[in-house]
Amino acid sequence: MRTALIAGNWKMNGLQADATSLARAVVSAIEPQPSVEVLVCPPFVHLAPVGEALKDSGVRLGAQNCADVPQGARTGEIAADMLADLQVQYVILGHSERREFYAEDNRLIASRCEQAVAAGLRPILCVGETLEARDAGQTEAVIAEQLDGVLGILGAEGFVDGVIAYEPVWAIGTGRTATTEQAQAVHAFIRNRLAAYDADFAERTRILYGGSMKPDNAVALLAQPDVDGGLIGGASLKAEDFAAIHAAAARG
Ligand code: 13P
């Protein structure tokens, strides 16, 4: 049985006071449930104060990226062990916004994943197709290429306690969500692909859905057998909405 994971990706939003008050609001809005892990991923510069605000709450701390090398001459990058030092437990990698706006490719994302795992962080590897790819019937080919581009290098044993997030690019920030059937079909495809690496690995790896997940669509999405949680952007910036999605996961 996989423990659900409800993760908030705060992206590049808010000043420090906004981040700490959101963290406090999340802590008070969430009713902890043993069957659901809760995670928030603030911008790097807010990790320490948000970590302080989350102390002893059970809400975990995550980051939105990490460097592809352990240390040294990489101006502007943040090393995975710097994150671990701040009690960060998860790191989002390969988000479509980074693939699109910063030209991150699978090779680079695989190196970032390796560094995350080496520092004891759990990577959340994002995959997802554009609308053009979906319309061209290329969804599975794109997802397979993104998964194999990283797992082909790390292997199941190198992706220790990692998580996959399926985020169709056309559903991110658009208010347009994948239908439950579309989401379940891709999640099942991903789990099958993971099984080609290792059957146990496929069974235990959590696959999150991301893309305009809101309180009103979360129940149906989270009820799908291969949807093990959510990676939530916009709705994670409102503590009540995030808590409502968490409550949906607790019921699902
Ligand atoms: P939205 O929930 O705002 O669509 O963002 C999803 C996302 O990109 C999470 O990583």
CSV table of C-alpha atoms and ligand atoms in Angstrom, one decimal:
chain,number,residue,atom,x,y,z
A,1,MET,CA,0.0,0.0,0.0
A,2,ARG,CA,1.5,3.3,-1.1
A,3,THR,CA,1.2,6.3,1.3
A,4,ALA,CA,-0.3,9.2,-0.6
A,5,LEU,CA,1.7,12.4,-1.0
A,6,ILE,CA,0.1,15.8,-1.3
A,7,ALA,CA,2.8,18.2,-2.4
A,8,GLY,CA,2.6,22.0,-2.8
A,9,ASN,CA,4.8,23.6,-5.5
A,10,TRP,CA,4.9,27.2,-4.5
A,11,LYS,CA,7.0,28.1,-7.6
A,12,MET,CA,8.4,31.7,-7.6
A,13,ASN,CA,5.7,33.3,-5.4
A,14,GLY,CA,5.7,35.4,-2.3
A,15,LEU,CA,8.1,37.3,-0.1
A,16,GLN,CA,9.4,35.8,3.1
A,17,ALA,CA,6.5,37.0,5.2
A,18,ASP,CA,4.0,35.5,2.7
A,19,ALA,CA,5.9,32.2,2.8
A,20,THR,CA,6.0,31.9,6.6
A,21,SER,CA,2.4,32.9,7.0
A,22,LEU,CA,1.3,30.4,4.3
A,23,ALA,CA,3.3,27.7,6.1
A,24,ARG,CA,1.6,28.5,9.4
A,25,ALA,CA,-1.8,28.6,7.7
A,26,VAL,CA,-1.1,25.1,6.1
A,27,VAL,CA,-0.1,23.7,9.5
A,28,SER,CA,-3.2,24.9,11.1
A,29,ALA,CA,-5.6,23.9,8.2
A,30,ILE,CA,-4.3,20.4,7.8
A,31,GLU,CA,-5.6,17.5,9.9
A,32,PRO,CA,-2.7,15.1,10.0
A,33,GLN,CA,-3.5,11.6,8.7
A,34,PRO,CA,-1.2,8.6,8.8
A,35,SER,CA,-2.2,7.6,5.3
A,36,VAL,CA,-1.1,10.9,3.7
A,37,GLU,CA,2.2,12.7,3.6
A,38,VAL,CA,2.1,16.4,3.2
A,39,LEU,CA,4.9,18.5,1.6
A,40,VAL,CA,5.5,22.1,0.7
A,41,CYS,CA,8.2,23.3,-1.7
A,42,PRO,CA,8.9,27.0,-1.2
A,43,PRO,CA,11.5,29.0,-3.2
A,44,PHE,CA,15.1,28.4,-2.0
A,45,VAL,CA,15.4,31.7,-0.1
A,46,HIS,CA,12.4,30.9,2.0
A,47,LEU,CA,13.4,27.3,2.9
A,48,ALA,CA,14.9,28.1,6.3
A,49,PRO,CA,12.1,30.3,7.7
A,50,VAL,CA,9.4,28.0,6.3
A,51,GLY,CA,11.3,25.0,7.8
A,52,GLU,CA,11.1,26.9,11.2
A,53,ALA,CA,7.4,27.5,10.8
A,54,LEU,CA,6.8,23.8,10.0
A,55,LYS,CA,8.8,22.5,13.0
A,56,ASP,CA,7.2,19.5,14.7
A,57,SER,CA,4.1,19.9,12.5
A,58,GLY,CA,4.6,16.8,10.4
A,59,VAL,CA,4.4,18.9,7.2
A,60,ARG,CA,7.6,18.2,5.2
A,61,LEU,CA,9.9,20.6,3.5
A,62,GLY,CA,10.9,20.3,-0.2
A,63,ALA,CA,12.8,22.3,-2.8
A,64,GLN,CA,12.1,23.1,-6.4
A,65,ASN,CA,15.5,22.1,-7.9
A,66,CYS,CA,19.1,21.2,-7.0
A,67,ALA,CA,22.5,21.3,-8.7
A,68,ASP,CA,23.8,18.6,-10.9
A,69,VAL,CA,27.2,18.5,-9.2
A,70,PRO,CA,28.1,18.2,-5.5
A,71,GLN,CA,29.7,21.6,-5.0
A,72,GLY,CA,32.1,24.3,-6.4
A,73,ALA,CA,32.1,26.6,-9.4
A,74,ARG,CA,28.4,26.7,-10.4
A,75,THR,CA,27.3,30.3,-9.8
A,76,GLY,CA,23.7,30.6,-9.0
A,77,GLU,CA,23.1,26.9,-8.3
A,78,ILE,CA,22.2,25.2,-4.9
A,79,ALA,CA,23.8,21.9,-4.0
A,80,ALA,CA,21.7,19.0,-2.8
A,81,ASP,CA,23.6,18.7,0.5
A,82,MET,CA,22.9,22.4,1.2
A,83,LEU,CA,19.2,21.5,1.0
A,84,ALA,CA,19.6,18.4,3.2
A,85,ASP,CA,21.4,20.7,5.7
A,86,LEU,CA,18.1,22.7,5.9
A,87,GLN,CA,16.1,19.6,6.7
A,88,VAL,CA,14.8,19.5,3.1
A,89,GLN,CA,13.5,15.9,2.3
A,90,TYR,CA,12.2,16.1,-1.2
A,91,VAL,CA,13.3,18.0,-4.4
A,92,ILE,CA,11.2,18.6,-7.5
A,93,LEU,CA,13.3,17.9,-10.6
A,94,GLY,CA,12.6,18.2,-14.3
A,95,HIS,CA,9.5,20.4,-14.0
A,96,SER,CA,8.2,21.3,-17.4
A,97,GLU,CA,8.8,25.0,-16.6
A,98,ARG,CA,12.5,24.2,-16.2
A,99,ARG,CA,12.6,22.0,-19.3
A,100,GLU,CA,10.9,24.8,-21.3
A,101,PHE,CA,12.4,28.1,-19.9
A,102,TYR,CA,15.8,26.9,-18.9
A,103,ALA,CA,16.3,24.2,-21.6
A,104,GLU,CA,16.9,21.4,-19.1
A,105,ASP,CA,17.3,18.1,-20.8
A,106,ASN,CA,17.1,14.5,-19.5
A,107,ARG,CA,20.9,14.2,-19.1
A,108,LEU,CA,21.0,17.3,-16.8
A,109,ILE,CA,17.9,16.2,-14.9
A,110,ALA,CA,19.4,12.7,-14.4
A,111,SER,CA,22.6,14.3,-12.9
A,112,ARG,CA,20.4,16.5,-10.6
A,113,CYS,CA,18.6,13.4,-9.5
A,114,GLU,CA,21.8,11.6,-8.8
A,115,GLN,CA,23.0,14.4,-6.6
A,116,ALA,CA,19.7,14.6,-4.8
A,117,VAL,CA,19.8,10.9,-4.0
A,118,ALA,CA,23.4,11.1,-3.0
A,119,ALA,CA,22.5,13.8,-0.5
A,120,GLY,CA,19.6,11.7,0.9
A,121,LEU,CA,16.9,13.7,-0.7
A,122,ARG,CA,13.9,12.1,-2.5
A,123,PRO,CA,13.6,13.3,-6.1
A,124,ILE,CA,10.1,14.1,-7.5
A,125,LEU,CA,10.8,13.6,-11.2
A,126,CYS,CA,8.3,15.5,-13.4
A,127,VAL,CA,7.2,14.2,-16.8
A,128,GLY,CA,4.4,15.4,-19.1
A,129,GLU,CA,3.5,16.0,-22.7
A,130,THR,CA,2.6,19.3,-24.5
A,131,LEU,CA,-0.8,19.7,-26.1
A,132,GLU,CA,0.8,19.3,-29.6
A,133,ALA,CA,2.3,16.0,-28.5
A,134,ARG,CA,-1.0,14.8,-27.1
A,135,ASP,CA,-2.9,15.8,-30.3
A,136,ALA,CA,-0.3,14.1,-32.4
A,137,GLY,CA,-0.8,10.9,-30.4
A,138,GLN,CA,2.7,11.1,-28.9
A,139,THR,CA,1.8,11.2,-25.2
A,140,GLU,CA,3.2,7.8,-24.4
A,141,ALA,CA,6.3,8.3,-26.5
A,142,VAL,CA,7.1,11.6,-24.7
A,143,ILE,CA,6.6,10.1,-21.3
A,144,ALA,CA,8.6,7.0,-22.1
A,145,GLU,CA,11.5,9.2,-23.4
A,146,GLN,CA,11.5,11.4,-20.2
A,147,LEU,CA,11.3,8.4,-17.9
A,148,ASP,CA,14.0,6.4,-19.6
A,149,GLY,CA,16.2,9.5,-20.1
A,150,VAL,CA,16.6,9.5,-16.3
A,151,LEU,CA,15.9,6.0,-15.1
A,152,GLY,CA,18.0,4.5,-17.9
A,153,ILE,CA,20.9,6.3,-16.2
A,154,LEU,CA,20.0,5.9,-12.5
A,155,GLY,CA,18.3,2.5,-12.7
A,156,ALA,CA,15.6,1.6,-10.1
A,157,GLU,CA,18.2,1.2,-7.4
A,158,GLY,CA,19.6,4.7,-8.1
A,159,PHE,CA,16.2,6.3,-7.8
A,160,VAL,CA,15.9,5.4,-4.1
A,161,ASP,CA,12.5,6.4,-2.6
A,162,GLY,CA,11.9,8.7,-5.7
A,163,VAL,CA,8.5,9.9,-6.8
A,164,ILE,CA,7.2,10.5,-10.3
A,165,ALA,CA,4.8,13.4,-11.1
A,166,TYR,CA,2.8,13.3,-14.2
A,167,GLU,CA,2.1,16.9,-15.2
A,168,PRO,CA,0.5,17.3,-18.6
A,169,VAL,CA,1.9,20.7,-19.7
A,170,TRP,CA,-1.5,21.8,-21.2
A,171,ALA,CA,-3.1,21.4,-17.7
A,172,ILE,CA,-0.5,23.4,-15.7
A,173,GLY,CA,-1.9,26.8,-14.6
A,174,THR,CA,-4.6,26.6,-17.3
A,175,GLY,CA,-7.6,25.6,-15.2
A,176,ARG,CA,-7.9,22.7,-17.7
A,177,THR,CA,-7.4,19.3,-15.9
A,178,ALA,CA,-6.8,15.9,-17.4
A,179,THR,CA,-10.0,13.8,-17.1
A,180,THR,CA,-9.8,11.0,-14.6
A,181,GLU,CA,-9.6,8.6,-17.5
A,182,GLN,CA,-6.7,10.5,-19.2
A,183,ALA,CA,-4.8,10.7,-15.9
A,184,GLN,CA,-5.3,7.0,-14.9
A,185,ALA,CA,-4.3,5.9,-18.4
A,186,VAL,CA,-1.0,7.8,-18.3
A,187,HIS,CA,-0.3,6.8,-14.7
A,188,ALA,CA,-0.9,3.1,-15.5
A,189,PHE,CA,1.4,3.5,-18.5
A,190,ILE,CA,4.1,5.0,-16.2
A,191,ARG,CA,3.7,2.2,-13.7
A,192,ASN,CA,4.1,-0.3,-16.5
A,193,ARG,CA,7.2,1.4,-17.7
A,194,LEU,CA,8.7,1.4,-14.1
A,195,ALA,CA,8.0,-2.4,-14.0
A,196,ALA,CA,10.3,-2.9,-16.9
A,197,TYR,CA,13.1,-1.7,-14.4
A,198,ASP,CA,11.8,-3.7,-11.4
A,199,ALA,CA,8.4,-5.0,-10.4
A,200,ASP,CA,8.8,-4.0,-6.7
A,201,PHE,CA,10.0,-0.6,-7.7
A,202,ALA,CA,6.9,-0.1,-9.8
A,203,GLU,CA,4.6,-1.2,-7.0
A,204,ARG,CA,6.1,1.0,-4.3
A,205,THR,CA,6.8,4.2,-6.4
A,206,ARG,CA,4.3,6.9,-5.9
A,207,ILE,CA,3.0,8.6,-9.1
A,208,LEU,CA,1.5,12.0,-8.4
A,209,TYR,CA,-0.9,13.9,-10.7
A,210,GLY,CA,-0.2,17.7,-11.3
A,211,GLY,CA,-2.0,20.2,-13.5
A,212,SER,CA,-4.9,22.4,-12.2
A,213,MET,CA,-5.7,20.0,-9.3
A,214,LYS,CA,-8.3,21.8,-7.1
A,215,PRO,CA,-10.5,20.8,-4.3
A,216,ASP,CA,-13.4,20.1,-6.7
A,217,ASN,CA,-11.5,17.7,-9.0
A,218,ALA,CA,-9.2,16.2,-6.4
A,219,VAL,CA,-11.6,13.5,-5.1
A,220,ALA,CA,-12.1,11.9,-8.5
A,221,LEU,CA,-8.5,12.1,-9.6
A,222,LEU,CA,-7.1,10.8,-6.3
A,223,ALA,CA,-9.6,7.9,-6.4
A,224,GLN,CA,-7.9,6.5,-9.5
A,225,PRO,CA,-5.9,3.3,-8.7
A,226,ASP,CA,-2.6,4.6,-10.0
A,227,VAL,CA,-2.9,8.2,-8.8
A,228,ASP,CA,-1.0,8.3,-5.5
A,229,GLY,CA,-1.2,12.0,-4.7
A,230,GLY,CA,-0.9,15.4,-6.2
A,231,LEU,CA,1.7,18.0,-7.1
A,232,ILE,CA,-0.2,21.2,-6.7
A,233,GLY,CA,0.7,24.7,-7.9
A,234,GLY,CA,-1.9,27.4,-7.8
A,235,ALA,CA,-4.2,25.8,-5.2
A,236,SER,CA,-1.2,25.2,-2.8
A,237,LEU,CA,-0.9,28.9,-2.3
A,238,LYS,CA,-4.3,28.9,-0.5
A,239,ALA,CA,-4.1,27.0,2.7
A,240,GLU,CA,-7.8,26.1,2.7
A,241,ASP,CA,-7.7,24.7,-0.8
A,242,PHE,CA,-4.5,22.8,-0.1
A,243,ALA,CA,-6.1,21.4,3.1
A,244,ALA,CA,-9.2,20.4,1.1
A,245,ILE,CA,-7.1,18.5,-1.4
A,246,HIS,CA,-5.3,16.8,1.5
A,247,ALA,CA,-8.7,15.8,3.0
A,248,ALA,CA,-9.7,14.4,-0.4
A,249,ALA,CA,-6.5,12.2,-0.4
A,250,ALA,CA,-7.3,11.1,3.2
A,251,ARG,CA,-10.7,9.9,2.0
A,252,GLY,CA,-9.5,8.3,-1.3
B,1,13P,P1,-1.1,24.2,-11.2
B,1,13P,O1,-1.7,23.4,-10.1
B,1,13P,O2,-1.1,25.7,-10.9
B,1,13P,O3,-1.7,23.9,-12.5
B,1,13P,O4,0.5,23.8,-11.3
B,1,13P,C1,0.8,22.5,-11.4
B,1,13P,C2,2.3,22.4,-11.2
B,1,13P,O5,3.0,22.8,-12.1
B,1,13P,C3,2.8,21.8,-10.0
B,1,13P,O6,4.2,21.5,-10.2
